[in-house]
Amino acid sequence: MATPDQKSPNVLLQNLCCRILGRSEADVAQQFQFAVRVIGSNFAPTVERDEFLVAEKIKKELIRQRREADAALFSELHRKLHSQGVLKNKWSILYLLLNLSEDPRRQANKVSNYATLFAQALPRDAHSTPYYCARPQTLPLNYQDRGTQAVPSSGSLGSSGISSIGMGALGGPAPAPQPLLPGQSHQTLGVGDCLRQQLGSRLAWTLTANQPSSQTPPSKGIPNAVSRSMTRSRREGETGGAMEITEAALVRDILYVFQGIDGKNIKMSNTENCYKVEGKANLSKSLRDTAVRLAELGWLHNKIRKYTDQRSLDRSFGLVGQSFCAALHQELKEYYRLLSVLHSQLQLEDDQGVNLGLESSLTLRRLLVWTYDPKIRLKTLAALVDHCQGRKGGELASAVHAYTRTGDPYMRSLVQHILSLVSHPVLSFLYRWIYDGELEDTYHEFFVASDPTVKTDRLWHDKYTLRKSMIPSFMTMDQSRKVLLIGKSINFLHQVCHDQTPTTKMIAVTKSAEPPQDAADLFTDLENAFQGKIDAAYFETSKYLLDVLNKKYSLLDHMQAMRRYLLLGQGDFIRHLMDLLKPELVRPATTLYQHNLTGILETAVRATNAQFDSPETLRRLDVRLLEVSPGDTGWDVFSLDYHVDGPIATVFTRECMSHYLRVFNFLWRAKRMEYILTDIRKGHMCNAKLLRNMPELSGVLHQCHILASEMVHFIHQMQYYITFEVLECSWDELWNRVQQAQDLDHIIAAHEAFLDTITSRCLLDSGSRVLLNQLRAVFDQIIELQNAQDAIYRAALEELQRRLQFEEKKKQHEIEGQWGVTAAEEEEENRRIREFQESIPKMCSQLQILTHFYQGIVQQFLVLLTTSSDESLRFLSFRLDFNEHYKAREPRLRVSLGTRGRRSAHM
Amino acid sequence: MGNGSGPGSLALAATNLNAVRETMDVNLEISRILNTGLDTETLSICVRLCEQGINPEALSSVIKELRKTTEALQAPENMTSYLETP
C-alpha cells in the first residue's frame, strides 16, 4: 500500500489492541505482549495460501447461511479487489476476514456468560498459560505443569490443567457438577481453531470460523466427547512417550488414509507396501487390527489413483484407455463422495461438540460397516487395474471383459458398466468402419489395420489386415473377419470401382442408435445384438459389391471369356485360328511380327462364332509373343492374351494371369499335336490311293499308319482327360461357387482353387515335372513322326511323280511313233527305281526306331501315371492302356496295383 | 513505494490514492458482509499488518482473544447477576 506512514508491525499491533480494547496504550500492555507472542510464534501459516480457495470458502459459508445475495455481492467485490491489484496479500486479508466473521444466526447469549466467566481468568493467566494460543508445543507443558488430576472420564490424559484452572481461577463459581464443561468449551476454543488450521485443506469441509466460545451450547457433558477433544489436543502435542491413541484419533487418521494421505499414526510403509500403525503407539489389538483393515481401502485407492494418474500422462494411451481411466475416475468420485460424507459427519461432531452422543458418532466399527460395499468396489477396480496393466485398445477391452465372467452379481454389474464405457470407442470404430469404411485410428487400437503404402490395385488383397491382438474377446474371429470384409468392400467400391454411392443407400438397415445403447444391448444379449448388425451390414455390402462387379464390370462375363479363349473353350475359333496361323508359325520365331499375328487373330474372330461375343471381351483379346530362345519356331512363342484392369484385376491378378498363360501353353501344345496327327491322317488318306501302285512302299506305309494310330489314340485320351476331367469339371465347380458366392473373397478363393486344380492336373505344378517331361517327349516324337512321314511322302510322291512322268513320256513317244522308251532311259529309270527301293529299308528302319522310341516313352509315362497321387491320372493310365498293349511289353506295368489301386513310387 | 519526485508521480500518487481508497471500501464491504465486527480503523490496521506479512491465522486469534478480553472486562456486573440466579 502506498501509505506514507509505514508503521512497524509492533506499533500497528499496539494500535490494534488499543482500538479493540478501547483502552489507552498503557493498559493494554498484557494483551499486547500476548499478541506479540502469538504472532511471533506462529509465523508461518498452516493452510495453503490460496486466495481463491478462501474466497470459495467464504461463498460457501454465506450460502450455508442462506445468504445467496450476499454471496453474489461478495463475488463481485472479490473480483473488484482482484482487479485493482493494490493489495499484495489478498489471501491473508480474506482469510483474516473469514476467520473473524460471525454467523448472525447463532445465538450467543447464554454461552457468552460462560465465556465471560471463563475469560475473566484470562488476564491473570495471560502470561503463563498460553494454552489458548495456537502453539502446540506449549500445550503439554501446560498440562504437565498443572499436574495430573485424573479426570475419570477423560481416560489417561491429564486434562486437569483446565479444570484446575477453572477451579482455581473461578473459585467455584463454575457449576460444580460439570467442572469440565468450561474446560471443554474453552478447549475447543483454542484447540479447535488450531486444529482446523492445521488440518489440510484437502478435506472438503467448510471452514466454519464461528467463535466456538460463542456457539458451543451447554452440553450434557458427555465425557467421551470431552475426552476426545482432550485427546485431540493431546495428539497435537505428542512428543513421544507411551501415549494412548484413542479411537477418535484413529478415525481421523483413517479418513485421511482412505484418500491415500498418511495420517498421524497410520502411515504407508513403502517396504511392505501397506499401511501400518505406528509401532510406538500404544493401541489395543482390536483397534489396531480394525484400523489396518480399514487402511486397506486407502491402499486400494492409491493403486487405482496411481494407475489413472500415470495413464493420463501417457499420450499414446488411446481412446479405449482414456475411457477406462474416465470410468475409474467416476468410481473414485463416488468414493470421494462417501468420504466427504464421512468427513462432514466428523465435522459436525466437531462443531457441535458433544451434542451427538455415542449413537451417531464415528467409530471404527461404523466405518467398517459403511465402507464394506465401497471396499468391494475398490477391490474389483484394483483387480481390474492390475489385470489391465500395459494393455491398450482392444486388448484392454478384452481384459475387462474377462472380468465380467464372475458369479458375484454386484461385481459383474460393476464390471459390465465399466466394460460398456470402455468398449464404446471400439464400437464406434466398428460402426464407422462397417457403415462408412473409414478408419481413424491414431493409436492403433482397432483390430483392423490399414497399410497406407499400398496402392489401389492391391487394395483388396494387401491394404487391410486384421490386428489379431486387438480383437476384443466378445467378438469371434469369424465376426472380425466379416467386419474386415465389410469395410474392405466399401473402400473397394469407393476407390477401385469408383462407386460413390453413400452407404446408407446400400444398407437397408438404418444406422444404429447411439452406441452406448448398443453397448447395453451388447451385454444383455451378447451374441445376437452384435451379430445381427454385422451380418446385415455384411450381407448388404457384399451383395451390392457383387452387383456392381457383375453389372458394371461384368466379372462373370470375363471369367467365361477366359474360359473360351485362354482355356480353348471356343473350339471353332481355336481351330480356325490354328489353321490360319499354321503357315506363319512354322517360320522361325524371330521373323514373326505381332501385328501380323493380331491381324490373323481378328480374321479368325470375324470368321467364327467368336464374333458374336461382346465387344468388350473381344477388345481385350490379344496376341502375345513370348520370349524368344534361339532355335524356336513360331509355335514355341505364340500365346493369346487377355487384358484385365480395374476391379477385374483384383480377381484376375497377375499371378492368376500367368497361371492362365501357362495352362494355355500346355493346352495349345496338346491341340497342336492333335492337329498334326490330323494332318498325318489326312496325308494317309490322300496318298494311300496314289501310292497303291508302289507296292514296295506298302510296308513302310503300313508301319507309318500303325504308329500314327497309336499316337492318335494316345492324344485322344490325353485330350479327353484334359477337356473333361480337368477343364470341364473344375470349371463347373468354379461356376457354381461363383454363382453362390456371397462376397468377393469367396469368388477370389474359388477362382484360385480352380486355377490350382487345373495347374496341378495339367501336370504344370512342380510335383509333376517328371510326368510333364515325359509328355513333352511324347509330343516330340509325334513331331518326329510328322517330319519322317513328310519326308517319306515327299520321296514317295516324287518317285511317283517321276514314274508317272516316265510313263507319260513313254506314251508320248509312242504316240509320236517312236520307241516308247529308249534303252538308256529305261536304264536310267530302273536305276532310279532301284535307288528308290534301296531307300525304303532306310525309311523302314527309321520308322522302327521311331516306333521303338515312342513306345518306350509311352511306357515310362504309363508307369509314372500309375504311381501318381492324383486319381484321375491313374485312370488315364487305364484308358491309355485299355487293351494292355503296353503291359505286355513292360514288365513293370505288370506288377499288381495293390489295395489302393496305386503302385508305390519306388519301383 | 514512496512518492517519486516530478509531476508524473503526483498523478501517479493520485491514482494510487484512489485505488487505495477503493480497495479499502471493498474490504470494508466484505467485512460487513461477513459480519466480522471490525470497524474502519481496525480493519485498516489489520490490512496493513497483513500486507506486511503477518500470519492471518495468528492475527485472527489475537483479535478474538482481545475481543473476549474486552467482553470479560465488561462482564463483572453481568456475572454477579448471573450467579445469583439459581
CSV table of C-alpha atoms in Angstrom, one decimal, chain A residues 1-2 5-7 9 12-13 15-17 19-21 23 31 34-35 38-39 42-47 58 62 67 70 73-74 77 80-81 84 86-89 91-93 95-97 99-102 104 113-114 116-117 119-120 122 132 173 189 193 197 211 213, chain B residues 1 3 16-20 22-27 29-76 78-79 82-83:
chain,number,residue,atom,x,y,z
A,1,MET,CA,0.0,0.0,0.0
A,2,ALA,CA,1.3,3.4,-0.8
A,5,ASP,CA,3.4,6.2,7.2
A,6,GLN,CA,4.9,2.9,7.3
A,7,LYS,CA,4.4,1.8,10.8
A,9,PRO,CA,4.1,-4.1,12.9
A,12,LEU,CA,0.4,-1.4,14.5
A,13,LEU,CA,-0.3,-4.2,16.8
A,15,ASN,CA,-2.8,0.3,18.0
A,16,LEU,CA,-4.9,-2.6,17.3
A,17,CYS,CA,-5.0,-3.6,20.9
A,19,ARG,CA,-8.6,0.0,19.4
A,20,ILE,CA,-10.3,-3.2,20.2
A,21,LEU,CA,-10.0,-2.9,23.9
A,23,ARG,CA,-8.2,1.5,26.4
A,31,GLN,CA,-2.6,-8.0,25.8
A,34,PHE,CA,0.4,-11.7,24.4
A,35,ALA,CA,-0.4,-10.6,21.0
A,38,VAL,CA,1.2,-15.2,19.5
A,39,ILE,CA,2.2,-13.6,16.3
A,42,ASN,CA,3.1,-18.6,14.7
A,43,PHE,CA,4.8,-17.1,11.8
A,44,ALA,CA,4.1,-19.4,9.0
A,45,PRO,CA,0.5,-20.1,8.1
A,46,THR,CA,-0.5,-23.7,8.1
A,47,VAL,CA,-3.1,-23.5,5.4
A,58,ILE,CA,-16.4,-17.6,2.2
A,62,LEU,CA,-22.5,-17.4,3.0
A,67,ARG,CA,-27.4,-15.5,2.1
A,70,ASP,CA,-24.6,-11.6,-0.2
A,73,LEU,CA,-22.2,-9.5,-3.8
A,74,PHE,CA,-19.1,-10.9,-2.3
A,77,LEU,CA,-16.4,-7.4,-4.5
A,80,LYS,CA,-13.1,-5.9,-7.9
A,81,LEU,CA,-10.5,-6.4,-5.3
A,84,GLN,CA,-7.4,-3.4,-8.5
A,86,VAL,CA,-3.4,-2.7,-4.8
A,87,LEU,CA,-3.1,-5.3,-2.2
A,88,LYS,CA,-0.4,-7.8,-2.4
A,89,ASN,CA,-1.5,-10.2,0.2
A,91,TRP,CA,-5.2,-14.1,0.6
A,92,SER,CA,-4.3,-13.1,4.1
A,93,ILE,CA,-6.9,-10.3,4.2
A,95,TYR,CA,-8.5,-15.3,5.4
A,96,LEU,CA,-8.5,-12.9,8.3
A,97,LEU,CA,-11.9,-11.7,7.5
A,99,ASN,CA,-11.8,-16.1,10.5
A,100,LEU,CA,-13.4,-13.2,12.1
A,101,SER,CA,-16.7,-13.5,10.5
A,102,GLU,CA,-19.6,-14.4,12.7
A,104,PRO,CA,-25.6,-13.7,12.7
A,113,ASN,CA,-21.8,-15.9,30.0
A,114,TYR,CA,-19.7,-18.9,30.4
A,116,THR,CA,-17.1,-14.3,30.1
A,117,LEU,CA,-16.9,-16.3,33.2
A,119,ALA,CA,-12.5,-15.2,30.2
A,120,GLN,CA,-12.1,-13.4,33.4
A,122,LEU,CA,-7.5,-14.9,31.4
A,132,TYR,CA,-5.4,-20.9,24.2
A,173,PRO,CA,-18.5,-20.2,40.7
A,189,LEU,CA,-12.0,-22.7,21.5
A,193,ASP,CA,-9.1,-23.4,15.8
A,197,GLN,CA,-6.0,-24.6,10.8
A,211,GLN,CA,-16.4,-18.4,17.5
A,213,SER,CA,-17.0,-19.9,22.5
B,1,MET,CA,6.5,2.7,-2.9
B,3,ASN,CA,6.4,9.2,-3.6
B,16,ASN,CA,-2.8,5.3,-6.4
B,17,LEU,CA,-4.6,7.0,-3.6
B,18,ASN,CA,-7.9,6.5,-5.4
B,19,ALA,CA,-7.1,2.9,-5.9
B,20,VAL,CA,-6.2,2.6,-2.3
B,22,GLU,CA,-11.4,1.9,-3.4
B,23,THR,CA,-9.6,-1.1,-2.0
B,24,MET,CA,-10.4,0.0,1.5
B,25,ASP,CA,-14.0,0.4,0.5
B,26,VAL,CA,-14.2,-3.1,-0.9
B,27,ASN,CA,-12.5,-4.5,2.1
B,29,GLU,CA,-17.9,-4.1,2.3
B,30,ILE,CA,-16.6,-7.6,2.5
B,31,SER,CA,-16.0,-7.3,6.2
B,32,ARG,CA,-19.5,-6.0,6.6
B,33,ILE,CA,-21.0,-8.9,4.7
B,34,LEU,CA,-19.0,-11.4,6.7
B,35,ASN,CA,-20.1,-9.8,9.9
B,36,THR,CA,-16.6,-9.5,11.3
B,37,GLY,CA,-17.5,-6.6,13.5
B,38,LEU,CA,-14.4,-4.7,12.5
B,39,ASP,CA,-14.6,-1.0,12.2
B,40,THR,CA,-12.8,1.0,9.6
B,41,GLU,CA,-9.7,1.8,11.6
B,42,THR,CA,-9.3,-1.7,13.0
B,43,LEU,CA,-9.7,-3.0,9.5
B,44,SER,CA,-7.2,-0.7,8.1
B,45,ILE,CA,-4.7,-1.7,10.8
B,46,CYS,CA,-5.3,-5.3,10.0
B,47,VAL,CA,-4.9,-4.8,6.4
B,48,ARG,CA,-1.6,-3.1,6.9
B,49,LEU,CA,-0.5,-5.8,9.2
B,50,CYS,CA,-1.4,-8.5,6.6
B,51,GLU,CA,0.3,-6.6,3.9
B,52,GLN,CA,3.4,-6.6,6.0
B,53,GLY,CA,3.3,-10.3,6.1
B,54,ILE,CA,1.8,-11.2,9.4
B,55,ASN,CA,0.2,-14.6,9.6
B,56,PRO,CA,-3.5,-14.1,9.4
B,57,GLU,CA,-4.3,-17.1,11.5
B,58,ALA,CA,-2.3,-15.8,14.3
B,59,LEU,CA,-3.7,-12.3,13.9
B,60,SER,CA,-7.3,-13.6,13.9
B,61,SER,CA,-6.7,-15.5,17.1
B,62,VAL,CA,-5.2,-12.5,18.6
B,63,ILE,CA,-8.2,-10.4,17.7
B,64,LYS,CA,-10.5,-12.9,19.0
B,65,GLU,CA,-8.7,-13.0,22.3
B,66,LEU,CA,-8.7,-9.3,22.5
B,67,ARG,CA,-12.4,-9.2,21.9
B,68,LYS,CA,-13.0,-11.8,24.6
B,69,THR,CA,-10.9,-9.8,26.9
B,70,THR,CA,-13.0,-6.8,26.2
B,71,GLU,CA,-16.1,-8.7,26.9
B,72,ALA,CA,-14.7,-10.1,30.1
B,73,LEU,CA,-13.7,-6.7,31.3
B,74,GLN,CA,-17.2,-5.6,30.8
B,75,ALA,CA,-18.6,-8.7,32.4
B,76,PRO,CA,-18.3,-8.3,36.1
B,78,ASN,CA,-23.2,-9.5,34.4
B,79,MET,CA,-21.5,-12.2,36.2
B,82,TYR,CA,-26.0,-14.4,36.8
B,83,LEU,CA,-24.5,-16.1,39.8
